[in-house]
Coordinates of C-alpha atoms and ligand atoms in Angstrom, one line a residue:
X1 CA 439.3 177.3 71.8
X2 CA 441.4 178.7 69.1
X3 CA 443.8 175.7 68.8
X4 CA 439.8 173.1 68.6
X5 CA 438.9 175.6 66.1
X6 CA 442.8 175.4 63.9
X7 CA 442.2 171.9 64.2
X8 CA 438.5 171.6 62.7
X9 CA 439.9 173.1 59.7
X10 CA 443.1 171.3 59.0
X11 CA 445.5 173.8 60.4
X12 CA 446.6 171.2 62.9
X13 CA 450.0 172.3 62.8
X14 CA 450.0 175.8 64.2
X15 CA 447.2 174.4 66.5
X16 CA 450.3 172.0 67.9
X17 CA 452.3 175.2 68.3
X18 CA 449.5 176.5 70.5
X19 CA 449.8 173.4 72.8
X20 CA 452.8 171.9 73.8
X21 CA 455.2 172.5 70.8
X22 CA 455.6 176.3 70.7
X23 CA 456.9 178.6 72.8
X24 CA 455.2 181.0 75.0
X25 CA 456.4 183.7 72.5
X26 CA 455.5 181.8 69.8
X27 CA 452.0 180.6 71.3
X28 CA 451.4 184.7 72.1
X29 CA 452.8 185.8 68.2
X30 CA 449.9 183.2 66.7
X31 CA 447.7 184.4 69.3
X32 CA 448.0 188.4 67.7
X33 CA 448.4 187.3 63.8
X34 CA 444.6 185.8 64.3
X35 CA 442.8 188.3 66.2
X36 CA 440.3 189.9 64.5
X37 CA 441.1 187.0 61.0
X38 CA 438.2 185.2 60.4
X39 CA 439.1 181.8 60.2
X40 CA 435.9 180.8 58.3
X41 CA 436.2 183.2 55.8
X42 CA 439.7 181.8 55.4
X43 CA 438.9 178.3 55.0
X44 CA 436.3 178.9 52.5
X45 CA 438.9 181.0 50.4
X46 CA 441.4 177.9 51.2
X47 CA 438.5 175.8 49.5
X48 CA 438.0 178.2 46.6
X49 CA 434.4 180.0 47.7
X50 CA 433.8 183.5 47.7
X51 CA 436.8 183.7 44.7
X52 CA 437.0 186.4 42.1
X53 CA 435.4 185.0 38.9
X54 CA 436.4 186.7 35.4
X55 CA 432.9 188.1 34.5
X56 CA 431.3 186.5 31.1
X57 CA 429.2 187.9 28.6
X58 CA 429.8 191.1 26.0
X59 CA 431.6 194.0 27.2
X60 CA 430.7 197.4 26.0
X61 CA 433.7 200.1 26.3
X62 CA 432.6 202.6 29.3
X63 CA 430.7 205.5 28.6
X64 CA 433.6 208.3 29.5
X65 CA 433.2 212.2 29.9
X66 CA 436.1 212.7 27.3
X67 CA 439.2 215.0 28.8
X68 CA 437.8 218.3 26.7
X69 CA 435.1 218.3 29.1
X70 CA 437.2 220.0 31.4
X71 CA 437.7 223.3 29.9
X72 CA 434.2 223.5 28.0
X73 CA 431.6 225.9 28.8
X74 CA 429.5 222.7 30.6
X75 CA 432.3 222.4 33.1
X76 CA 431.5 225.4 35.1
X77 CA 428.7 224.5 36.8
X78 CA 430.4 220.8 38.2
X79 CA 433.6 222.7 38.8
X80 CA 431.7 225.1 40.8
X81 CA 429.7 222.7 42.6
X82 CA 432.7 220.8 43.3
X83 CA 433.9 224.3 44.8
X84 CA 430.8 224.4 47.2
X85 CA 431.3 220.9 48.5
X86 CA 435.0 221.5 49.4
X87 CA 434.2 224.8 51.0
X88 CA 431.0 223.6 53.2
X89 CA 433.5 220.7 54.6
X90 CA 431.9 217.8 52.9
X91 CA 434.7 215.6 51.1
X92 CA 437.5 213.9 53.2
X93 CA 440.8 212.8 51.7
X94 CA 442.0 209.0 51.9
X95 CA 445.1 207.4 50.7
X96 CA 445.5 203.9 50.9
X97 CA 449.7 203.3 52.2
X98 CA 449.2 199.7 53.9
X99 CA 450.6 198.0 50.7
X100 CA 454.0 196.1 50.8
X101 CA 455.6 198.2 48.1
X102 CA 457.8 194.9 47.0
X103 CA 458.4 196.2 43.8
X104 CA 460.2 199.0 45.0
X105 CA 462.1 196.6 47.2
X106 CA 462.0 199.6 50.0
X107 CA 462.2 198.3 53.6
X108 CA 459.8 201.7 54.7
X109 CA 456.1 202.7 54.2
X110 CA 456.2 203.6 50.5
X111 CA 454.9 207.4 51.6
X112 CA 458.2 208.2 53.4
X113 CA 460.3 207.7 49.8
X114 CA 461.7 210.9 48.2
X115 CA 460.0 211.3 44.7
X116 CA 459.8 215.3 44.0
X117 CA 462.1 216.3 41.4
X118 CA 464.4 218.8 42.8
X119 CA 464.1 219.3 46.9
X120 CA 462.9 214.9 46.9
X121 CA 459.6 215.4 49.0
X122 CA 458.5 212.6 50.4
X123 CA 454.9 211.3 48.9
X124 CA 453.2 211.8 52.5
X125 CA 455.2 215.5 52.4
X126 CA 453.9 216.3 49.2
X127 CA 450.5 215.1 49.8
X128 CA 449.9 216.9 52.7
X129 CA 451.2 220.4 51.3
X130 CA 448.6 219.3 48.6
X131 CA 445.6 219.1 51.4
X132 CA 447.3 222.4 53.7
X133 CA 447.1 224.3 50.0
X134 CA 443.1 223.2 49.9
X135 CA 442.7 224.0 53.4
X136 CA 444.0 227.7 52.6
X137 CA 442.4 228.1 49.6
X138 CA 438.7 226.9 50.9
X139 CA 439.1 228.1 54.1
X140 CA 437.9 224.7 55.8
X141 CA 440.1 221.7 56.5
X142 CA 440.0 218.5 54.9
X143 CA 440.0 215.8 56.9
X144 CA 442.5 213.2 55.7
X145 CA 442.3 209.5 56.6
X146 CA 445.3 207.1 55.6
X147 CA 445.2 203.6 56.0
X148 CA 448.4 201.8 57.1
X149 CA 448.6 198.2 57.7
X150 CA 450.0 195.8 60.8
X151 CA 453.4 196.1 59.1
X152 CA 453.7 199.7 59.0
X153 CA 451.6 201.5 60.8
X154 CA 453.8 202.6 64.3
X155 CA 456.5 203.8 61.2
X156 CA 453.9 205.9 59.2
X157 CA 452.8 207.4 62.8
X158 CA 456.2 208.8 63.6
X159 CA 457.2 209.7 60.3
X160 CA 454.4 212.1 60.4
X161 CA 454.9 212.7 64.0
X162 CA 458.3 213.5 63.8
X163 CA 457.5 216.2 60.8
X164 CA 455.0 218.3 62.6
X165 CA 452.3 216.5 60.3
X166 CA 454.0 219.0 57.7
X167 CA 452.1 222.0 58.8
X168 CA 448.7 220.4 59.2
X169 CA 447.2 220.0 62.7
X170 CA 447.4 216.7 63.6
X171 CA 444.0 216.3 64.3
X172 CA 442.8 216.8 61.0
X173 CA 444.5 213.0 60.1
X174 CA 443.4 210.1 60.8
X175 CA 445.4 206.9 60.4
X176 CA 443.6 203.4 60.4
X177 CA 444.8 200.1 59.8
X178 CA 443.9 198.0 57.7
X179 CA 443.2 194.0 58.3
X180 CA 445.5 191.1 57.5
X181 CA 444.8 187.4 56.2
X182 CA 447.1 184.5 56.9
X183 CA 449.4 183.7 53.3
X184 CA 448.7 179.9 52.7
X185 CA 451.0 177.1 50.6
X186 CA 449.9 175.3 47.4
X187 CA 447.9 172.7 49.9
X188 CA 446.3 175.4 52.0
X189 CA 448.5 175.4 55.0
X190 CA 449.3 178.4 57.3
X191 CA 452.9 179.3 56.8
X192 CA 455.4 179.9 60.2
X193 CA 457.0 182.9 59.9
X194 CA 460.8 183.7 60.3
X195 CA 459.7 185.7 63.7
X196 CA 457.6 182.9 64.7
X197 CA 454.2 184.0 64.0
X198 CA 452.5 183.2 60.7
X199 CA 452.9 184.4 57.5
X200 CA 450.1 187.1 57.0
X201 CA 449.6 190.0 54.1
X202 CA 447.6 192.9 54.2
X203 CA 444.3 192.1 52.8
X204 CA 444.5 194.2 49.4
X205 CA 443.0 197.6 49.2
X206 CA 439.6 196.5 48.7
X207 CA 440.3 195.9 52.9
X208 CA 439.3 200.0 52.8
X209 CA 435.9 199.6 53.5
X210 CA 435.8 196.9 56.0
X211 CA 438.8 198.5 57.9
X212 CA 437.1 202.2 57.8
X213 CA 434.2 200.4 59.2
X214 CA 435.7 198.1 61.8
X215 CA 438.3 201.1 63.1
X216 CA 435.4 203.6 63.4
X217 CA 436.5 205.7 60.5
X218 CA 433.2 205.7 58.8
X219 CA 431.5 206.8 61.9
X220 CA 433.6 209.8 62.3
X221 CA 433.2 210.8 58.8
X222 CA 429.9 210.9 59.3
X223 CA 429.7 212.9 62.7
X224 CA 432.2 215.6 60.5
X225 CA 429.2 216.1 57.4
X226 CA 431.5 214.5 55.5
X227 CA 429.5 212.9 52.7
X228 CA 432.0 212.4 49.4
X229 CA 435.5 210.7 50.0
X230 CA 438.4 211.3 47.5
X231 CA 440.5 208.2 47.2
X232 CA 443.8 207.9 45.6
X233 CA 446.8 205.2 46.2
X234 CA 450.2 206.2 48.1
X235 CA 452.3 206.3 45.1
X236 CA 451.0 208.6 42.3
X237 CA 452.8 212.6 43.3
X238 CA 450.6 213.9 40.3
X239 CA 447.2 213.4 41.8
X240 CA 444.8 216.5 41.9
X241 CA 443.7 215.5 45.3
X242 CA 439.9 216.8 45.6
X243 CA 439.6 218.1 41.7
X244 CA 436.6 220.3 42.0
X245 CA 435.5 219.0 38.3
X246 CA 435.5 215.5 39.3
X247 CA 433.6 216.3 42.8
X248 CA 431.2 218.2 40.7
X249 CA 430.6 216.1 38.3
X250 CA 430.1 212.6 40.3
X251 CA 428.1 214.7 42.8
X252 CA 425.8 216.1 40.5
X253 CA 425.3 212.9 38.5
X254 CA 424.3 211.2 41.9
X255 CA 427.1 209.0 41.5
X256 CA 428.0 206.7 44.8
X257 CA 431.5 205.6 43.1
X258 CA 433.5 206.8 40.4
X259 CA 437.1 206.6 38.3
X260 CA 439.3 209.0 36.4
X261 CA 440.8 206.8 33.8
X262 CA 443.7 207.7 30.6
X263 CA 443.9 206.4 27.6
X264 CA 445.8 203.0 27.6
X265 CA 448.9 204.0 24.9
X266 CA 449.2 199.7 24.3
X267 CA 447.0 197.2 24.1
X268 CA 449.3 195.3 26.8
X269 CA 450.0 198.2 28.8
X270 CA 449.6 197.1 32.6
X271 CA 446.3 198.8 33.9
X272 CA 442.8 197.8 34.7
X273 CA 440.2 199.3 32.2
X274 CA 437.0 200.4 32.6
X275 CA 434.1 198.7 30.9
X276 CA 430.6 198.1 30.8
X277 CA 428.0 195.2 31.1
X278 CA 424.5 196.7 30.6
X279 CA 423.9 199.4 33.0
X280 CA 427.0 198.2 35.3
X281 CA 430.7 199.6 35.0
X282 CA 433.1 197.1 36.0
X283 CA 437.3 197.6 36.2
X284 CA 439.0 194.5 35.1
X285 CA 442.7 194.2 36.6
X286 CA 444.8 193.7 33.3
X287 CA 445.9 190.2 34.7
X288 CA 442.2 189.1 34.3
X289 CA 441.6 190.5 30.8
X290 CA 441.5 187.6 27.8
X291 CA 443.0 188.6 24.7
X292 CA 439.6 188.9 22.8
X293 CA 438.9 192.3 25.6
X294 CA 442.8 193.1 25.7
X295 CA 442.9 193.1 21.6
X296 CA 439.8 194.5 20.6
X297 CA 439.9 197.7 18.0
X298 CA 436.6 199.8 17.3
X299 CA 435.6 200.9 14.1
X300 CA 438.7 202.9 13.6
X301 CA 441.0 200.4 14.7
X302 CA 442.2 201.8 17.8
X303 CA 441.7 200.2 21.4
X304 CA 438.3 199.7 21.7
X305 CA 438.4 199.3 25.7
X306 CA 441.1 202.4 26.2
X307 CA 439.7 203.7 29.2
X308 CA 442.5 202.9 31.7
X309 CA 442.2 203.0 35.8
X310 CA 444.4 205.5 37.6
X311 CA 443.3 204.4 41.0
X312 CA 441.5 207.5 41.8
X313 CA 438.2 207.1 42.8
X314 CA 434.9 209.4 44.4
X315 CA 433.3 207.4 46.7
X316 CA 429.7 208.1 48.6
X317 CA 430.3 208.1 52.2
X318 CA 426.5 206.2 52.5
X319 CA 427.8 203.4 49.6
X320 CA 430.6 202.6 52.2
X321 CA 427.5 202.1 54.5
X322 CA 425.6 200.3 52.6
X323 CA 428.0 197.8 51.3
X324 CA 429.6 197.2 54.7
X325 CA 426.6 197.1 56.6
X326 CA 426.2 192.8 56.5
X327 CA 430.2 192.5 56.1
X328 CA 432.4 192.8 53.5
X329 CA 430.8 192.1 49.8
X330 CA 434.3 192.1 47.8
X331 CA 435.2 188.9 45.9
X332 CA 438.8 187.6 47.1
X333 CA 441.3 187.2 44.5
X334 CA 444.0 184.5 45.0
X335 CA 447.8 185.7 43.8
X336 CA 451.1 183.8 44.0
X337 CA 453.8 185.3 45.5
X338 CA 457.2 183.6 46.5
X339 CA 457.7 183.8 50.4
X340 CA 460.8 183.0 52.0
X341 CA 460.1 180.5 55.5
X342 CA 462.4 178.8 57.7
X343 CA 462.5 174.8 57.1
X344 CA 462.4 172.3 60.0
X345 CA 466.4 172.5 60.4
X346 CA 466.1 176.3 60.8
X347 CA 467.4 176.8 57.4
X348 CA 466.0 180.2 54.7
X349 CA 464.5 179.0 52.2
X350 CA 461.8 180.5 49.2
X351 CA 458.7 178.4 48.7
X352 CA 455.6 179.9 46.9
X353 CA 453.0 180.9 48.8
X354 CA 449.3 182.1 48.1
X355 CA 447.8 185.6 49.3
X356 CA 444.3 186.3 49.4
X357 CA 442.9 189.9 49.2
X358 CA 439.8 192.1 47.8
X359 CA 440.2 194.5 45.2
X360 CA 438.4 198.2 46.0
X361 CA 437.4 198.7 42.4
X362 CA 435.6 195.3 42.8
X363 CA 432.6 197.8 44.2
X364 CA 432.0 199.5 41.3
X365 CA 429.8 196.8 39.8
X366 CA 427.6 196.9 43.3
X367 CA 427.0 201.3 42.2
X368 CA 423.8 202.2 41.2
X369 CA 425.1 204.9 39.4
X370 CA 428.8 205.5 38.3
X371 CA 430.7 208.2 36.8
X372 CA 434.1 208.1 34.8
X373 CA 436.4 210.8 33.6
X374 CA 438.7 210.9 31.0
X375 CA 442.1 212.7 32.4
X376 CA 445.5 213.6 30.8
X377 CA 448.1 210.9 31.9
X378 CA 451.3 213.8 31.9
X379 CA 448.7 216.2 34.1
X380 CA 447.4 213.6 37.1
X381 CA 449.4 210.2 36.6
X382 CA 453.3 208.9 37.5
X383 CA 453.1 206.1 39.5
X384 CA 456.1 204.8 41.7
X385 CA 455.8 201.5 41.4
X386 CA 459.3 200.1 40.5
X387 CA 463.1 200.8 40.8
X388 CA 463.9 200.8 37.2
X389 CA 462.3 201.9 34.0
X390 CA 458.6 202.3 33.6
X391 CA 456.5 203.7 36.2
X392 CA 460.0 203.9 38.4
X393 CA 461.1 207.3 40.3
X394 CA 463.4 208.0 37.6
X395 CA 459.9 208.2 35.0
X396 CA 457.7 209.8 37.7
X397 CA 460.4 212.4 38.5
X398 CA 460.6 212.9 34.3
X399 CA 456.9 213.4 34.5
X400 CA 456.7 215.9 37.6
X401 CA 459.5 218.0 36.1
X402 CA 457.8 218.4 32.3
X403 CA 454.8 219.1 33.8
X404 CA 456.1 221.8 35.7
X405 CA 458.1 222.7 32.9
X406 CA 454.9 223.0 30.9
X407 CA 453.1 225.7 33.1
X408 CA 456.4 228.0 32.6
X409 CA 456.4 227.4 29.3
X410 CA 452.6 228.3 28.5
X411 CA 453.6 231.8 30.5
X412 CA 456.5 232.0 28.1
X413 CA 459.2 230.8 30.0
X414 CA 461.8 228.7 29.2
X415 CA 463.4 225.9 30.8
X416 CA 466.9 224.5 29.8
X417 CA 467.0 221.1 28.5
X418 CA 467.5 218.9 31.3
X419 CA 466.6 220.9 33.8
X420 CA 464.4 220.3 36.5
X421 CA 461.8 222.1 38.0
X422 CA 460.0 221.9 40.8
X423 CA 456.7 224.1 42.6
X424 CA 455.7 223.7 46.1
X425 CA 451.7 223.1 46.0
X426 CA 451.9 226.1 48.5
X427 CA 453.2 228.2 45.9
X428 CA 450.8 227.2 43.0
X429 CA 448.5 224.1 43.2
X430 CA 447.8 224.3 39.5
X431 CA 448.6 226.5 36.7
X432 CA 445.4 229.1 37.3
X433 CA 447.3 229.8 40.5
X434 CA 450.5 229.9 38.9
X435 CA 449.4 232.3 36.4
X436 CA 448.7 234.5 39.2
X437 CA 452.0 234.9 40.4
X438 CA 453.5 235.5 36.9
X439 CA 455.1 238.7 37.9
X440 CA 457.0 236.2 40.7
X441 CA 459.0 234.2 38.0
X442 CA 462.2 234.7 35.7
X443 CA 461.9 235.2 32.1
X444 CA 464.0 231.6 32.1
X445 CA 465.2 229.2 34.3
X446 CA 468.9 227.7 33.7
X447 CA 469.5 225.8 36.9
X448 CA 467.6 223.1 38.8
X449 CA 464.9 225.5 40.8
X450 CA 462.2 224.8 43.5
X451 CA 459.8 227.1 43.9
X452 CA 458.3 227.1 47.5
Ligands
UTP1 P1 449.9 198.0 44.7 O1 449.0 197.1 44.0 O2 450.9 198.8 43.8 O3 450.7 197.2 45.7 O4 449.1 199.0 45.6 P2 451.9 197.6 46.7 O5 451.8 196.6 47.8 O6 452.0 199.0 47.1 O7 453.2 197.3 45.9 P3 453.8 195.9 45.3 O8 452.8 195.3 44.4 O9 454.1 195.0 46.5 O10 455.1 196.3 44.6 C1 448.4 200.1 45.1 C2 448.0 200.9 46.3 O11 447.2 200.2 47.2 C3 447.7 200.2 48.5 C4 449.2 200.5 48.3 O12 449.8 201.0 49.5 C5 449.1 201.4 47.1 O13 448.8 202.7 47.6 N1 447.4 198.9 49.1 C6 447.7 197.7 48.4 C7 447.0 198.9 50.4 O14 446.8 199.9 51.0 N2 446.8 197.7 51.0 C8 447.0 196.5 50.4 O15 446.7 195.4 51.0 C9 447.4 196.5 49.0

């Protein structure tokens, strides 16, 4: 059945391997890397349908609540809204961890990877003191629902497992997997693994809404009241997971998906920006802007599209619904990516390969109604993405430490130069809870110090 149906659409050599070519270890790997694919879909991506297109026509720069909103007179009533939503039990957390990290060149889930300043928290660890501070300070749990893939899933499991789910109670997180797609060459072939299966990568992160569908994820959010859930990506330690402001203010606007953006500081820096095309927002991925978006200045002659994606999205529970309901709606786009295979002699060898996946931002377009908030970059955003210079642990542990600094300092603290500093979200969340437990701190600080 599944070799006839390999064969109908030109995979005929793995469909050999199910017959008489391939081991029974090899028949059984094949077997497991296609449950669940479908090998339709895949074929049609093979033959270029259902691709990303690069939208056409003008683009208008987003309409964005400017950062100043957030300590304005206005901002009360979102923040406190926000306030209410957290403490009646309606948001749930989600991270999305079931990426392949190959920047960082890590062979671990990239949540397990030391990135706090001084005591080197893991991203998971420090996320989940983040949620356990939220818990305390709302007096209701937030459900947290992480999304792993194939790869890494059993090793996320016991990392958490083997921490005690950092003080949380392990049923308050959910893990789900995300689904996989079969990497391809330049002529559209499956690819044979080095284990003997095929050649398969996670399906991007836009696989979030199909996987919290498929693994019942949706459903339990649902039975919990949950009805707003607060994205963010596994490798940014400065998000403000849950901000009451931006619950508030999405919530109240009767937004089903919204972004926090910065301003870009270059016109080539490397993040999708928000835009607009009549009374849609779209994010274009930097990769797919053309220079006449990427360049243009507005009347000033600053970036006129400035309004850069930090990957932290509100999402309505019933708009995961809704655009799962007849499958997944999510363009695919098509990346290279070099992919090292066994040849017929058994030699290594690189080839390049081809990996589909959907992009989660690719929803926005598909909102009725859409919020975006401008954010301060050195408050909510130091990605880990790679070993070495920008967006690396060396910058994001820079960034965690001067923010940190920055709290002490507006309580009239100092902090040596070089110096790191480091608070547990336990101790102070954010600098109103800080400011708190002034009476706690030194008048300086002279030595590396972690404040738990
Ligand atoms: P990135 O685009 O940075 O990709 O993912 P990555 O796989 O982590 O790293 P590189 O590009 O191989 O170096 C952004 C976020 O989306 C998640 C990642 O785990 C990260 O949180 N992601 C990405 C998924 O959950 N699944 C995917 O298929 C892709």
């Amino acid at each position: 059945m599944l070799e006839q149906r390999l064969r109908n659409l030109g995979q005929d050599h793995i469909a050999r391997l199910l017959n008489s070519e391939g081991s029974p270890a090899t028949r059984q790997k094949i077997v497991r890397d296609l449950e669940g694919v479908d090998l339709e879909l895949v074929n049609s991506l093979i033959l270029a349908k259902g691709l990303y297109c690069p939208t056409r026509g003008e683009l208008e720069p987003a309409d964005v609540i400017p950062a100043t909103f957030a300590s304005s007179k206005e901002a009360v009533a979102s923040i406190e809204h926000g306030r209410e939503l957290l403490s009646r039990g309606k948001v749930a957390a989600l991270v999305v961890a079931g990426g392949q990290g190959s920047r960082l060149g890590i062979d671990a889930p990239k949540g397990v990877v030391g990135v706090t300043p001084v005591e080197g928290k893991s991203l998971f660890h420090l996320f989940a003191e983040k949620i356990l501070a939220l818990k305390n300070r709302f007096g209701r749990a937030i459900p947290w629902f992480i999304m792993t893939s194939r790869e890494n899933d059993s090793h996320t499991r016991e990392y958490f497992r083997e921490n005690g789910y950092f003080g949380l109670d392990n049923g308050e997180i959910h893990f789900f997997v995300q689904g996989m797609l079969p990497s391809i060459t330049e002529d559209g072939k499956f690819i044979i693994a080095g284990n003997g299966g095929l050649f398969m990568n996670p399906d991007g992160h836009g696989g979030t809404f199909m996987a919290l569908r498929r693994s019942g994820s949706l459903g339990m959010m649902k039975g919990l009241g949950i009805e707003e859930i607060f994205y963010f990506q596994v490798d940014n330690p400065l998000v403000k997971v849950c901000d009451p402001l931006f619950i508030g203010l999405h919530s109240l606007n009767r937004a089903q998906m919204s972004s926090k953006v910065v301003r870009k500081t270059t016109f080539e820096e490397k993040v999708g920006v928000i835009t607009r095309q009549g009374d849609k927002t779209l994010l274009l991925e930097y990769s797919d802007l053309d220079d006449a978006v990427r360049y243009a200045r507005d009347a000033a002659g600053n970036i006129l599209h400035w309004a850069g994606s930090i990957a932290i999205h509100l999402i309505r529970r019933d708009f995961v619904e809704s655009i799962t309901e007849h499958g997944s709606l999510l363009p695919f786009h098509r990346a290279r990516k070099r992919i090292t295979v066994s040849d017929a002699s058994g030699k290594m060898t690189e080839i390049e390969g081809i990996k589909f996946e959907t992009f989660l931002f690719d929803a926005l377009p598909l909102a009725d109604r859409s919020i975006t908030l401008e954010v301060l970059r050195e408050e909510e955003f130091a990605p880990v993405k790679n070993l070495t210079g920008v967006d690396s642990l060396e910058s994001s542990r820079h960034m965690q430490t001067s923010l940190y600094a920055s709290w002490l300092n507006r309580l009239g603290i100092e902090v040596g130069n070089g110096i790191s500093v480091e608070f547990s979200p336990l101790f102070a969340l954010d600098f109103e809870e800080l400011n708190l437990k002034a009476a706690l701190l030194p008048r300086a600080i002279e030595k590396d110090t972690y404040f738990g």
